[in-house]
Amino acid sequence: MSIKIGVARSLYSYYHYPLWQKFFENLGCEIVLSPSTTKKILEDGIRNAPAEICLPVKAFLGHIAYLKDKADYILVPRMVCLNAQHTLHQTKRSLKFGCPKAIGLPDMVKSIFSDLPQIIDLVIDERIMNQQQSFLNAGQLFSRDKKMIQGAWQSALIEKDRYDNLLLNGIKTSEIFNKEISSINIPTNTQTPRIALIGHPYLIYDDLLSHSLFDTIGKMGVSALPVSCVCKSAINDEITNFADIHWLYEQDIIGSTAYFLNQKLVSGVLFAFSFSCGTSSVVSEIINKELLSFHNIPSLTLLFDEHTAQEGVQTRLESFIDLLTRK
Ligand code: SF4
């Protein structure tokens, strides 16, 4: 019987699931992926979480509560630091850090839940060792065959690249949880108003947390261009114009917003952030001061927490889209 590894459909798995899945499956493990966030999962997370924490982390804890009796291990990666390329001509590399709240996730999980299976505390900290080595070390939990672990890593990288390329077509990031992406909806009608949909994928594409934001926008006759449809090289080019951004995923947010605006691809920008998210409040300040003030483009910021009501989201979206279509 294969070893079961629980993976939460939450937070960083919206970026890295294909890599994690392929790597551990290649080592003979079975992945137990938690379902899309349900009311019960979120309630479990809220009940267990510290009050001041953001909504996605609360949901993450609910997913851990769901998984803890269903797997032999639970993967809780600790994304500390990546040696990311982001500067002019991509020659200089610089350190980028994960969100401070998420860095402490393995400790938070262990301190909250007493009856857990073993946690795979996969530490990604490229100040200490490169990402590949971190995976090779984690792989030794499940195999002694170094060649096999190396092969698992290589094919996992190929899988991640394949999904990254699919995401460039503008599909929902939540599609990365599907083994096969069946249909890709590329907006062809140039008359359809387009907006940039800016935020973390684990909020925007979690239909419970964001009140089905992506689909709601689509039903209003507007195309939403997500952060994930801008390629890394375009983000790298744009981000050079900004003071150094020290957070890994936030440079994608700033770089893609700059790209959408500078290329005149959108007639509005919709920010969807979590209430009490520290990095988003800094990022939105930078975007407002350094980007929106130079472009005559309307923007709307929606903040989400567990008290956000569907009606409030709907009403504000309708007004915003009405403004765009009249313009
Ligand atoms: S970046 Fe913001 S939303 Fe994401 S985990 Fe950190 S605090 Fe929460």
Tab-separated table of C-alpha atoms in Angstrom, residues 37-192:
chain	number	residue	atom	x	y	z
A	37	THR	CA	-12.776	25.053	0.476
A	38	THR	CA	-16.201	24.342	1.951
A	39	LYS	CA	-18.069	26.233	4.659
A	40	LYS	CA	-17.144	23.505	7.117
A	41	ILE	CA	-13.435	23.654	6.205
A	42	LEU	CA	-13.416	27.419	6.642
A	43	GLU	CA	-15.294	27.211	9.953
A	44	ASP	CA	-12.769	24.643	11.237
A	45	GLY	CA	-9.946	26.945	10.205
A	46	ILE	CA	-11.499	30.001	11.852
A	47	ARG	CA	-12.107	28.054	15.065
A	48	ASN	CA	-8.459	26.959	15.250
A	49	ALA	CA	-6.701	30.070	13.939
A	50	PRO	CA	-5.391	33.094	15.817
A	51	ALA	CA	-7.926	35.907	15.307
A	52	GLU	CA	-5.536	38.356	13.653
A	53	ILE	CA	-4.437	36.017	10.880
A	54	CYS	CA	-5.570	36.528	7.252
A	55	LEU	CA	-8.450	34.651	5.637
A	56	PRO	CA	-6.323	32.367	3.388
A	57	VAL	CA	-4.274	31.144	6.370
A	58	LYS	CA	-7.486	30.475	8.306
A	59	ALA	CA	-8.752	28.444	5.354
A	60	PHE	CA	-5.398	26.624	5.168
A	61	LEU	CA	-5.748	25.521	8.789
A	62	GLY	CA	-9.227	24.210	7.971
A	63	HIS	CA	-7.735	22.144	5.149
A	64	ILE	CA	-5.180	20.708	7.583
A	65	ALA	CA	-8.023	19.770	9.951
A	66	TYR	CA	-9.703	18.006	7.007
A	67	LEU	CA	-6.543	16.093	6.041
A	68	LYS	CA	-5.164	15.069	9.397
A	69	ASP	CA	-7.018	11.736	9.612
A	70	LYS	CA	-6.681	10.896	5.930
A	71	ALA	CA	-2.940	10.752	5.258
A	72	ASP	CA	0.318	9.325	6.639
A	73	TYR	CA	2.128	12.619	6.075
A	74	ILE	CA	1.003	16.192	5.494
A	75	LEU	CA	3.070	18.493	3.324
A	76	VAL	CA	3.462	21.961	4.867
A	77	PRO	CA	6.163	23.773	2.913
A	78	ARG	CA	8.037	26.639	4.481
A	79	MET	CA	8.765	29.100	1.665
A	80	VAL	CA	11.433	31.254	3.252
A	81	CYS	CA	13.666	32.586	0.524
A	82	LEU	CA	14.198	32.109	-3.179
A	83	ASN	CA	17.129	33.382	-5.109
A	84	ALA	CA	14.899	34.975	-7.734
A	85	GLN	CA	15.880	36.579	-10.988
A	86	HIS	CA	14.187	39.876	-11.466
A	87	THR	CA	16.546	42.559	-12.563
A	88	LEU	CA	17.565	44.133	-15.828
A	89	HIS	CA	18.636	41.559	-18.453
A	90	GLN	CA	18.056	38.929	-15.753
A	91	THR	CA	21.741	38.779	-14.908
A	92	LYS	CA	21.668	39.825	-11.279
A	93	ARG	CA	19.878	37.592	-8.831
A	94	SER	CA	18.382	38.761	-5.602
A	95	LEU	CA	16.832	37.229	-2.526
A	96	LYS	CA	13.037	37.163	-2.341
A	97	PHE	CA	11.136	36.132	0.764
A	98	GLY	CA	7.843	34.404	1.369
A	99	CYS	CA	5.107	36.102	3.379
A	100	PRO	CA	6.214	36.312	7.044
A	101	LYS	CA	2.908	34.812	8.231
A	102	ALA	CA	3.215	31.848	5.899
A	103	ILE	CA	6.874	31.188	6.820
A	104	GLY	CA	5.697	30.110	10.258
A	105	LEU	CA	3.022	27.733	8.956
A	106	PRO	CA	4.654	24.418	9.948
A	107	ASP	CA	5.126	25.720	13.520
A	108	MET	CA	1.589	27.098	13.606
A	109	VAL	CA	0.159	23.789	12.402
A	110	LYS	CA	2.145	21.779	14.967
A	111	SER	CA	1.170	24.064	17.828
A	112	ILE	CA	-2.553	24.116	16.950
A	113	PHE	CA	-3.193	20.434	16.182
A	114	SER	CA	-2.112	17.756	18.629
A	115	ASP	CA	-3.122	14.618	16.710
A	116	LEU	CA	-1.300	15.129	13.415
A	117	PRO	CA	0.432	12.630	11.155
A	118	GLN	CA	4.069	13.437	10.409
A	119	ILE	CA	4.564	16.864	8.860
A	120	ILE	CA	6.837	17.180	5.821
A	121	ASP	CA	8.332	20.522	6.734
A	122	LEU	CA	9.828	21.206	3.304
A	123	VAL	CA	12.060	24.229	3.878
A	124	ILE	CA	12.819	26.289	0.773
A	125	ASP	CA	15.555	28.682	1.776
A	126	GLU	CA	18.045	29.283	-0.987
A	127	ARG	CA	20.352	31.216	1.320
A	128	ILE	CA	21.146	27.789	2.762
A	129	MET	CA	20.620	25.362	-0.122
A	130	ASN	CA	18.980	25.462	-3.537
A	131	GLN	CA	15.419	24.325	-4.067
A	132	GLN	CA	16.448	21.163	-5.852
A	133	GLN	CA	18.535	20.025	-2.882
A	134	SER	CA	15.623	20.705	-0.510
A	135	PHE	CA	13.421	18.401	-2.597
A	136	LEU	CA	16.124	15.752	-2.871
A	137	ASN	CA	16.434	15.770	0.924
A	138	ALA	CA	12.651	15.500	1.363
A	139	GLY	CA	12.603	12.647	-1.157
A	140	GLN	CA	14.890	10.609	1.106
A	141	LEU	CA	11.946	10.160	3.445
A	142	PHE	CA	10.432	7.893	0.788
A	143	SER	CA	13.314	6.381	-1.166
A	144	ARG	CA	16.988	5.574	-0.713
A	145	ASP	CA	17.552	5.523	-4.456
A	146	LYS	CA	19.218	8.868	-5.231
A	147	LYS	CA	18.859	8.389	-8.997
A	148	MET	CA	15.151	7.813	-8.590
A	149	ILE	CA	14.766	10.966	-6.464
A	150	GLN	CA	16.743	12.980	-9.008
A	151	GLY	CA	14.522	11.642	-11.802
A	152	ALA	CA	11.400	12.499	-9.793
A	153	TRP	CA	12.636	16.080	-9.447
A	154	GLN	CA	13.438	16.434	-13.162
A	155	SER	CA	10.060	15.199	-14.334
A	156	ALA	CA	8.306	17.325	-11.698
A	157	LEU	CA	10.058	20.397	-13.132
A	158	ILE	CA	8.833	19.499	-16.614
A	159	GLU	CA	5.285	19.158	-15.267
A	160	LYS	CA	5.474	22.543	-13.570
A	161	ASP	CA	6.696	24.167	-16.795
A	162	ARG	CA	3.830	22.583	-18.704
A	163	TYR	CA	1.268	24.066	-16.300
A	164	ASP	CA	3.015	27.451	-16.220
A	165	ASN	CA	2.704	27.616	-19.998
A	166	LEU	CA	-0.986	26.753	-19.810
A	167	LEU	CA	-1.536	29.484	-17.228
A	168	LEU	CA	-0.149	32.044	-19.673
A	169	ASN	CA	-3.346	31.513	-21.676
A	170	GLY	CA	-5.357	33.154	-18.923
A	171	ILE	CA	-6.988	30.098	-17.371
A	172	LYS	CA	-8.042	30.050	-13.726
A	173	THR	CA	-5.096	29.113	-11.519
A	174	SER	CA	-7.320	26.602	-9.734
A	175	GLU	CA	-7.126	24.524	-12.933
A	176	ILE	CA	-3.666	23.361	-11.845
A	177	PHE	CA	-5.411	20.932	-9.487
A	178	ASN	CA	-6.898	19.111	-12.470
A	179	LYS	CA	-4.813	16.396	-14.057
A	180	GLU	CA	-5.957	17.493	-17.487
A	181	ILE	CA	-6.943	20.999	-18.403
A	182	SER	CA	-9.801	20.316	-20.741
A	183	SER	CA	-10.703	23.684	-22.176
A	184	ILE	CA	-8.870	26.950	-22.310
A	185	ASN	CA	-11.009	30.017	-22.567
A	186	ILE	CA	-9.035	32.675	-24.307
A	187	PRO	CA	-11.146	35.812	-24.737
A	188	THR	CA	-11.421	36.406	-28.476
A	189	ASN	CA	-13.968	39.217	-28.552
A	190	THR	CA	-11.941	42.421	-28.502
A	191	GLN	CA	-15.132	44.415	-27.835
A	192	THR	CA	-15.458	42.791	-24.404
